Short mmCIF file of C-alpha atoms in Angstrom, two decimals:
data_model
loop_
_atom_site.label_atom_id
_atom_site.label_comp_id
_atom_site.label_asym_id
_atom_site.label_seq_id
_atom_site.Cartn_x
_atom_site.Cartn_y
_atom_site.Cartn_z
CA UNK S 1 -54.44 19.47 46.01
CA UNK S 2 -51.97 16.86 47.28
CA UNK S 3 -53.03 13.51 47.40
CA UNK S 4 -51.11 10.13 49.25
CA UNK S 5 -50.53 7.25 46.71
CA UNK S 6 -48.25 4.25 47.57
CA UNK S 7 -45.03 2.98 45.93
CA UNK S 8 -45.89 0.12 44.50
CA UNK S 9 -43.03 -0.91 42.17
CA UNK S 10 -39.30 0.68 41.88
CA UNK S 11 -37.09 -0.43 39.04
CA UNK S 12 -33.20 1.03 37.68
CA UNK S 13 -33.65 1.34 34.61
CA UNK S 14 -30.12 2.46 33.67
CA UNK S 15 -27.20 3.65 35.47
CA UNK S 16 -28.20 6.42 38.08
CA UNK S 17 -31.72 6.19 37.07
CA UNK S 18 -35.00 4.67 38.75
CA UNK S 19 -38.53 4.88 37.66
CA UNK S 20 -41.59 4.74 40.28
CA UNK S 21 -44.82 3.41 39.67
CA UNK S 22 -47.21 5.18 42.01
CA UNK S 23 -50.97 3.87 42.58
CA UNK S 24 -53.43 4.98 45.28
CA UNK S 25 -53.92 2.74 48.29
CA UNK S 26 -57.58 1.77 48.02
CA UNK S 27 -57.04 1.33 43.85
CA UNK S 28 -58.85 4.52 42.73
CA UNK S 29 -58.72 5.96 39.71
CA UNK S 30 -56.04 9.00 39.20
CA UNK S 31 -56.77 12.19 37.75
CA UNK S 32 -56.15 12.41 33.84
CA UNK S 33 -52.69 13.74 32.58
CA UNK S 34 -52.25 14.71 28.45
CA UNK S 35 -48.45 14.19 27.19
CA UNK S 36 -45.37 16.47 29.17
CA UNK S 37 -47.39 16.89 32.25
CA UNK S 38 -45.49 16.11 35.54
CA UNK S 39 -46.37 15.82 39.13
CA UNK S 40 -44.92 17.11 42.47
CA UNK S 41 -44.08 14.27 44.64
CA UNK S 42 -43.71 15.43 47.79
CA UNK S 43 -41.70 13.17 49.98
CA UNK S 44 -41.90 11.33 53.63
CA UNK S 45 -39.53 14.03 54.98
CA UNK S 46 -41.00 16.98 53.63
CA UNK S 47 -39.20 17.30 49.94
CA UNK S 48 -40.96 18.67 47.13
CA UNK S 49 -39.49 17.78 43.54
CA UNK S 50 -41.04 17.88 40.46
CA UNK S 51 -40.81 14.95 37.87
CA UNK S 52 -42.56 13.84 34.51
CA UNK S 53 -45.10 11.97 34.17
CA UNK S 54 -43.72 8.74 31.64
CA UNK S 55 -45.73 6.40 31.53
CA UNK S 56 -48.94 5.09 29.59
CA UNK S 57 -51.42 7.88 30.03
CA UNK S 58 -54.15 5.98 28.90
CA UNK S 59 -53.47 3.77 32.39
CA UNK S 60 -56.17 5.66 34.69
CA UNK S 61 -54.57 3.91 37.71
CA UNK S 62 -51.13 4.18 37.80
CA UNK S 63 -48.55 7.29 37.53
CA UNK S 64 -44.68 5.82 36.57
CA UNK S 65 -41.72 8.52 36.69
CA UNK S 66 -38.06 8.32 36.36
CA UNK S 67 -35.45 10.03 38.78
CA UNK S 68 -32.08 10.50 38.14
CA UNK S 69 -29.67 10.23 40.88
CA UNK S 70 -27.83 13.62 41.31
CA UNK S 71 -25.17 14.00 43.88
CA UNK S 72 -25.02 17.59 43.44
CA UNK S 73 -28.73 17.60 44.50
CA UNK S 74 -30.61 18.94 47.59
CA UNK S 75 -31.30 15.73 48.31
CA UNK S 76 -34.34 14.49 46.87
CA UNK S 77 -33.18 12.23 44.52
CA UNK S 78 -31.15 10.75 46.53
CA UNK S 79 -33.80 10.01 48.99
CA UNK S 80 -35.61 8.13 46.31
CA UNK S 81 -32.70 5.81 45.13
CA UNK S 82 -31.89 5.21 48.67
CA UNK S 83 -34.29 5.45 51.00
CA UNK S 84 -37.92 5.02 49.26
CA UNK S 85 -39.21 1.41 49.35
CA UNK S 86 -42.09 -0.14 47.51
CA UNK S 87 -45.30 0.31 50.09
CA UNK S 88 -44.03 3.47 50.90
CA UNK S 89 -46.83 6.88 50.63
CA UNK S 90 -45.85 9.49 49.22
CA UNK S 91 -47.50 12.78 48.87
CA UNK S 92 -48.57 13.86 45.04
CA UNK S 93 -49.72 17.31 43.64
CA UNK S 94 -51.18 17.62 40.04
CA UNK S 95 -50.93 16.43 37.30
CA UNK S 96 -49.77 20.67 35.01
CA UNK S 97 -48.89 20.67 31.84
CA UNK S 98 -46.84 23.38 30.78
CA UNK S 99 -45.46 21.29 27.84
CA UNK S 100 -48.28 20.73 25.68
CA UNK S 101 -47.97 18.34 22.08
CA UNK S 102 -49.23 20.70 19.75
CA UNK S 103 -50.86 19.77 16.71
CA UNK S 104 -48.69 19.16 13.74
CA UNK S 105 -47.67 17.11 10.80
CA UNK S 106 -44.21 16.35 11.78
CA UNK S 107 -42.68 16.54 14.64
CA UNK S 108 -38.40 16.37 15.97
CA UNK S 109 -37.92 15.34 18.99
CA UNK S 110 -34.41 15.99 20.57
CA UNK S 111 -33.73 14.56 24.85
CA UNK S 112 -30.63 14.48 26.47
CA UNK S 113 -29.99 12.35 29.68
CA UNK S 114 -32.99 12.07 31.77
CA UNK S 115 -34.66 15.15 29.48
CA UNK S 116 -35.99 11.62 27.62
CA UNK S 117 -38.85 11.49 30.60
CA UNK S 118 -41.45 13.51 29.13
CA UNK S 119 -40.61 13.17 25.80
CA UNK S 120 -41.94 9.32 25.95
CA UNK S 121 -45.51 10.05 26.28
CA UNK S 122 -45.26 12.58 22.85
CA UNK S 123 -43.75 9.83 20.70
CA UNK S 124 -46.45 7.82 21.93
CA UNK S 125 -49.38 10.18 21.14
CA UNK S 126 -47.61 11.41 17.74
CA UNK S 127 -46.96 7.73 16.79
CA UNK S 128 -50.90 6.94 17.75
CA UNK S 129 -52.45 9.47 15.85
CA UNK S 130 -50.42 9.07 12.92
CA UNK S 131 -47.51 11.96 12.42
CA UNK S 132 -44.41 11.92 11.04
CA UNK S 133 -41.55 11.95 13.65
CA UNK S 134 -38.59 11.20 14.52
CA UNK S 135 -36.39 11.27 18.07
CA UNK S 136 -32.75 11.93 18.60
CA UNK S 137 -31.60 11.02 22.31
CA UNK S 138 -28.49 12.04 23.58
CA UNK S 139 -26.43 10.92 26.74
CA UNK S 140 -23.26 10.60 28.64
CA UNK S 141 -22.44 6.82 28.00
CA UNK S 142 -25.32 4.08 26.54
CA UNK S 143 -25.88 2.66 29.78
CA UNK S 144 -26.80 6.05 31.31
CA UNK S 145 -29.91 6.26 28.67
CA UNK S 146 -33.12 4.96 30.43
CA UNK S 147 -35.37 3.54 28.03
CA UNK S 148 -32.83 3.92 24.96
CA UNK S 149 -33.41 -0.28 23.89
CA UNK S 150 -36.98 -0.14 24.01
CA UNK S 151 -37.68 3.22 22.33
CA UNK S 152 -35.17 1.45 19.43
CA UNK S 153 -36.68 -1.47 19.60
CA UNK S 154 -39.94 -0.05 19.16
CA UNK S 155 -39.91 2.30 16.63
CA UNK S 156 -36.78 1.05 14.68
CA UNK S 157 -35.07 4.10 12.06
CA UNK S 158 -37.49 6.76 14.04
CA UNK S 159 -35.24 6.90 17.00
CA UNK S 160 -31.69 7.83 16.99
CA UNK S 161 -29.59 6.96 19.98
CA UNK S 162 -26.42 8.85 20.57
CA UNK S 163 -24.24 8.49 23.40
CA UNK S 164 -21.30 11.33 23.78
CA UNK S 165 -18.76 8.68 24.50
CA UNK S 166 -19.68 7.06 21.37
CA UNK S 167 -20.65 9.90 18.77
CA UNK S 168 -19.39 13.01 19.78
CA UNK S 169 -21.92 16.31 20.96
CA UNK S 170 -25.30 16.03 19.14
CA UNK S 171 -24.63 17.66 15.76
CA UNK S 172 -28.27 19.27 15.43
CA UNK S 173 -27.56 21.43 12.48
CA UNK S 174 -27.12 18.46 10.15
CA UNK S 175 -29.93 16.53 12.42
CA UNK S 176 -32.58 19.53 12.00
CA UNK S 177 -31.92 20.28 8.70
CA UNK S 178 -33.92 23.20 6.13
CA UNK S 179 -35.94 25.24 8.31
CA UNK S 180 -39.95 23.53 7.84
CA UNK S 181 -43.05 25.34 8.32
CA UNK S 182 -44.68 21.68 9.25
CA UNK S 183 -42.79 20.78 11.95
CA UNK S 184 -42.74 21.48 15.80
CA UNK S 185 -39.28 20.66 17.48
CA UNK S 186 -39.46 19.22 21.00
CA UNK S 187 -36.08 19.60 22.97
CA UNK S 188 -35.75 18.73 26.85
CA UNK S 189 -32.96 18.22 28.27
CA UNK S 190 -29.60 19.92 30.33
CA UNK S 191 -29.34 24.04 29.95
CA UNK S 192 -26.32 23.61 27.68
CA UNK S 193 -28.12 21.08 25.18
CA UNK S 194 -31.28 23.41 25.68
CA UNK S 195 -29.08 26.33 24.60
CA UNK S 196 -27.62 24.77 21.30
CA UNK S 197 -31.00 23.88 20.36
CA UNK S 198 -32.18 27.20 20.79
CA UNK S 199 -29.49 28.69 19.02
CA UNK S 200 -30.07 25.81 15.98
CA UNK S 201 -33.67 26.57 15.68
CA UNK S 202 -33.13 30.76 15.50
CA UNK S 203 -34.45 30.66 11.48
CA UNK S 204 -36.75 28.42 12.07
CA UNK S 205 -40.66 29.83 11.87
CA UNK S 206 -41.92 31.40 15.12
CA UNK S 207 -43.12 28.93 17.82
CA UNK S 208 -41.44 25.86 16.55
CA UNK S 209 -39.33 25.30 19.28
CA UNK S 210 -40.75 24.28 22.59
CA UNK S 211 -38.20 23.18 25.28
CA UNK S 212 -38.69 22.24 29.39
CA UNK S 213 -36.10 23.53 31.93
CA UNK S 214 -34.79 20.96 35.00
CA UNK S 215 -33.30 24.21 35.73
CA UNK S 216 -34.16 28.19 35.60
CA UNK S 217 -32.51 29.68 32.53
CA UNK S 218 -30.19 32.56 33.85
CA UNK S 219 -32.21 35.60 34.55
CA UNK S 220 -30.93 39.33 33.25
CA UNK S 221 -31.86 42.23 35.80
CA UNK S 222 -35.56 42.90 36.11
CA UNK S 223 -37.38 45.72 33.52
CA UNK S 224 -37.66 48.21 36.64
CA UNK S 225 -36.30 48.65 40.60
CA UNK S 226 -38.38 50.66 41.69
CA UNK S 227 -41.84 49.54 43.55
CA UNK S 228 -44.71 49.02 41.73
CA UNK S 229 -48.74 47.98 42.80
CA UNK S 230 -50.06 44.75 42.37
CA UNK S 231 -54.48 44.69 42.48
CA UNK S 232 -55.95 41.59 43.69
CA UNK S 233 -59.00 42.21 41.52
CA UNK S 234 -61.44 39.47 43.33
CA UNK S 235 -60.91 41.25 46.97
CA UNK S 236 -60.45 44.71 45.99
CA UNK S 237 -57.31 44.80 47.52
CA UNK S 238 -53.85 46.32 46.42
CA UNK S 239 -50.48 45.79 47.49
CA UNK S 240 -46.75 47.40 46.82
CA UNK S 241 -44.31 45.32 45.73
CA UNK S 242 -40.71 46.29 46.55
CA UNK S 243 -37.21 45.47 44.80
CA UNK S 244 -36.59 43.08 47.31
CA UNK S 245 -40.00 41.34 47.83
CA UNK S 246 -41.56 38.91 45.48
CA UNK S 247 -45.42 39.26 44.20
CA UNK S 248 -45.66 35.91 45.62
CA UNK S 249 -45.11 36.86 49.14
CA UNK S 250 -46.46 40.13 48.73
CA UNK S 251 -50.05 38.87 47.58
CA UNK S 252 -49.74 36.44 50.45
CA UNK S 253 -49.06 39.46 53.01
CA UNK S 254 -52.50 40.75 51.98
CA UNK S 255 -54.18 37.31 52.07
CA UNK S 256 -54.16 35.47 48.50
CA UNK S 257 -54.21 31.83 48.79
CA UNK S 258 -50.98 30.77 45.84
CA UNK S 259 -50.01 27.41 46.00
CA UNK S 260 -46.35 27.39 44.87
CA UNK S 261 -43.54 25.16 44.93
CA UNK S 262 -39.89 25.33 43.21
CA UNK S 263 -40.22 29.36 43.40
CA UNK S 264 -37.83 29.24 40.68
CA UNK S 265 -40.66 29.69 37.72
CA UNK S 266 -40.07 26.31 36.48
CA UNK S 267 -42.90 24.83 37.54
CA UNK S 268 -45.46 26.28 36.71
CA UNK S 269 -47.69 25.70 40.12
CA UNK S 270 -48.46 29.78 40.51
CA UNK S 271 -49.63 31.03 37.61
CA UNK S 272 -51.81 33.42 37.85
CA UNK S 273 -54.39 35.33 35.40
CA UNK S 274 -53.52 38.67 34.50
CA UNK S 275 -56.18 41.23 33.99
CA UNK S 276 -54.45 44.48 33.05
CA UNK S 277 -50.52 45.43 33.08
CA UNK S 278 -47.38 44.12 31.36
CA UNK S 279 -45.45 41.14 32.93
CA UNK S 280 -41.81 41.39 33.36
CA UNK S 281 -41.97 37.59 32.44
CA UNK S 282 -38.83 35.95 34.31
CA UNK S 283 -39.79 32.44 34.05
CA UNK S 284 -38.09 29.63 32.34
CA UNK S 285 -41.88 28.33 30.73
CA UNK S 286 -43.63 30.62 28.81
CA UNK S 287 -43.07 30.67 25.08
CA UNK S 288 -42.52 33.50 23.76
CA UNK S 289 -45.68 34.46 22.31
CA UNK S 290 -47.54 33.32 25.27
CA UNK S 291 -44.99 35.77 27.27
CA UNK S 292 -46.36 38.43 24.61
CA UNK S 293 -49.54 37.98 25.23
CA UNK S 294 -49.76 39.29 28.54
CA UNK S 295 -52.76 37.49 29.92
CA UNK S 296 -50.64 35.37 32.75
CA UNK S 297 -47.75 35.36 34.87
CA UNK S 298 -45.36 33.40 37.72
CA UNK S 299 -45.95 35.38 41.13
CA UNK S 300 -42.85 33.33 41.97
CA UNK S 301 -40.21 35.18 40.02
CA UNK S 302 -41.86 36.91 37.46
CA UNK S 303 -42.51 41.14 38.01
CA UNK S 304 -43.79 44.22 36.20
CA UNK S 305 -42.78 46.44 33.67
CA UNK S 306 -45.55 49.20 34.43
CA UNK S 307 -46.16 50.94 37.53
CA UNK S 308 -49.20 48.63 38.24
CA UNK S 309 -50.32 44.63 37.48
CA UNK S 310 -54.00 43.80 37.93
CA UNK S 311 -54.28 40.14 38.69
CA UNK S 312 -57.16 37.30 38.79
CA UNK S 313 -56.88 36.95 42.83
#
């Protein structure tokens, strides 16, 4: 469900970067959010973009996210920094989480550039109930790093701020350190940061590592090209799916009511139950145990490895 709240502040808060503070016209209360949830704010001309919530979630009546300008955009962003005033309505769908703070003892926290957005509310929450943890931020140049003064200022030796033009690429090996079965690693952030990470954390204990994508992660070919049948359990009815069609639209040609948006499974709006069948998982969210697990799937990009999917629709 999309709702209409109003602009009602707009700030820089470093070079290229803006936050929003949205609140709903008549002062109602907004739904709930728990730490790396985001909203789709759908804009005055019909854009739909997808940004982190950062704020304070404990606010019940105000939503605050940051854009980054990007020039290589479709345009969204650049709508925002230049064309969206405070009073202004905007259209907002959500609050998903698909980046969930997991219980821990410890946790490391790794952002690069604007990947810092939904990072803020887990320091937060890990800082309020007590864990041990500890943030290293990366970005181009200092002034590029929204909210890099406060987060230091905050939490003192916890945070670690490290521009590129001033330290060099992240060196995570020496950051991460021995392998520990008591700590979750956080990482958001561009694909190639995402990527090192990934590659840093490959001996560390299953399901440390939990990372959010801007971006899809590149794809390999699907498990199968041939058809395959896709039962809509709730109405009985079944559909073929072809190489060239995706289960998104092909549910919809038979009448299934997905909401979707980026149709690039990042995020997360079309997930859908699955009942019986293996996945050919082709998202960029699902960890990878939640990928083995078999009980959900993105209609968006996401296919089959068997020669028929049962799904919750």
């Amino acid at each position: 469900m999309v709702v209409t709240l109003e602009v009602s502040a707009k700030e820089t808060v470093a070079e290229g970067v803006v936050t929003l503070t949205l609140t709903h016209p008549a002062g109602a209360r907004l739904p709930d959010w728990t730490p790396g949830s985001h909203i789709e704010l759908v804009l005055p001309e019909g854009t739909i973009r997808h940004y982190s919530l950062c704020g304070n979630r404990w606010d019940a009546y105000t939503y605050r996210i940051a854009v980054l300008r990007e020039p290589l955009g479709r345009g969204g962003s650049s709508y925002v920094h230049d064309a969206l005033r405070v009073g202004d309505r905007v259209g907002v769908g959500g609050p998903r989480n698909h980046f969930p703070l997991v219980p821990s003892e410890k946790y490391l926290f790794i952002a690069g550039g604007i990947g810092i957005t939904p990072l803020l509310p887990k320091v937060r929450q890990a800082e309020l109930l007590g864990a041990d943890w500890q943030l290293l931020y990366g970005g181009r140049t200092r002034a590029s790093m929204a909210f890099a003064e406060e987060l230091a200022a905050a939490h003192g030796e916890r945070v670690r701020i490290a521009p590129q033009d001033e330290c060099g690429l992240l060196d995570l090996v020496s950051w991460l350190g021995t392998p520990r079965p008591d700590t979750k690693v956080y990482c958001c952030g561009p694909a190639p940061l995402l990527a090192a990470v990934e590659a840093a954390c490959a001996h560390w204990p299953p399901y440390t590592l939990r990372t959010e994508r801007f971006t899809a992660a590149d794809r390999s070919a699907p498990v199968r090209d041939t058809p395959f049948e896709v039962e809509l359990r709730r109405t009985g009815r079944t559909v073929t799916v072809t190489p060239e069609v995706s289960v998104l639209d092909a549910v919809r040609r038979v009448g299934a009511e997905v909401l979707s948006s980026c149709e690039q499974g990042t995020c997360g709006t079309c997930l859908t139950p699955v009942l019986q069948g293996r996945p050919d998982h082709r998202d960029s969210i699902l960890a990878d145990h939640e990928r083995a697990a078999n009980t959900c799937m993105f209609l968006c990009v996401s296919r089959s490895c068997d020669d028929r999917l049962v799904l919750d629709l």
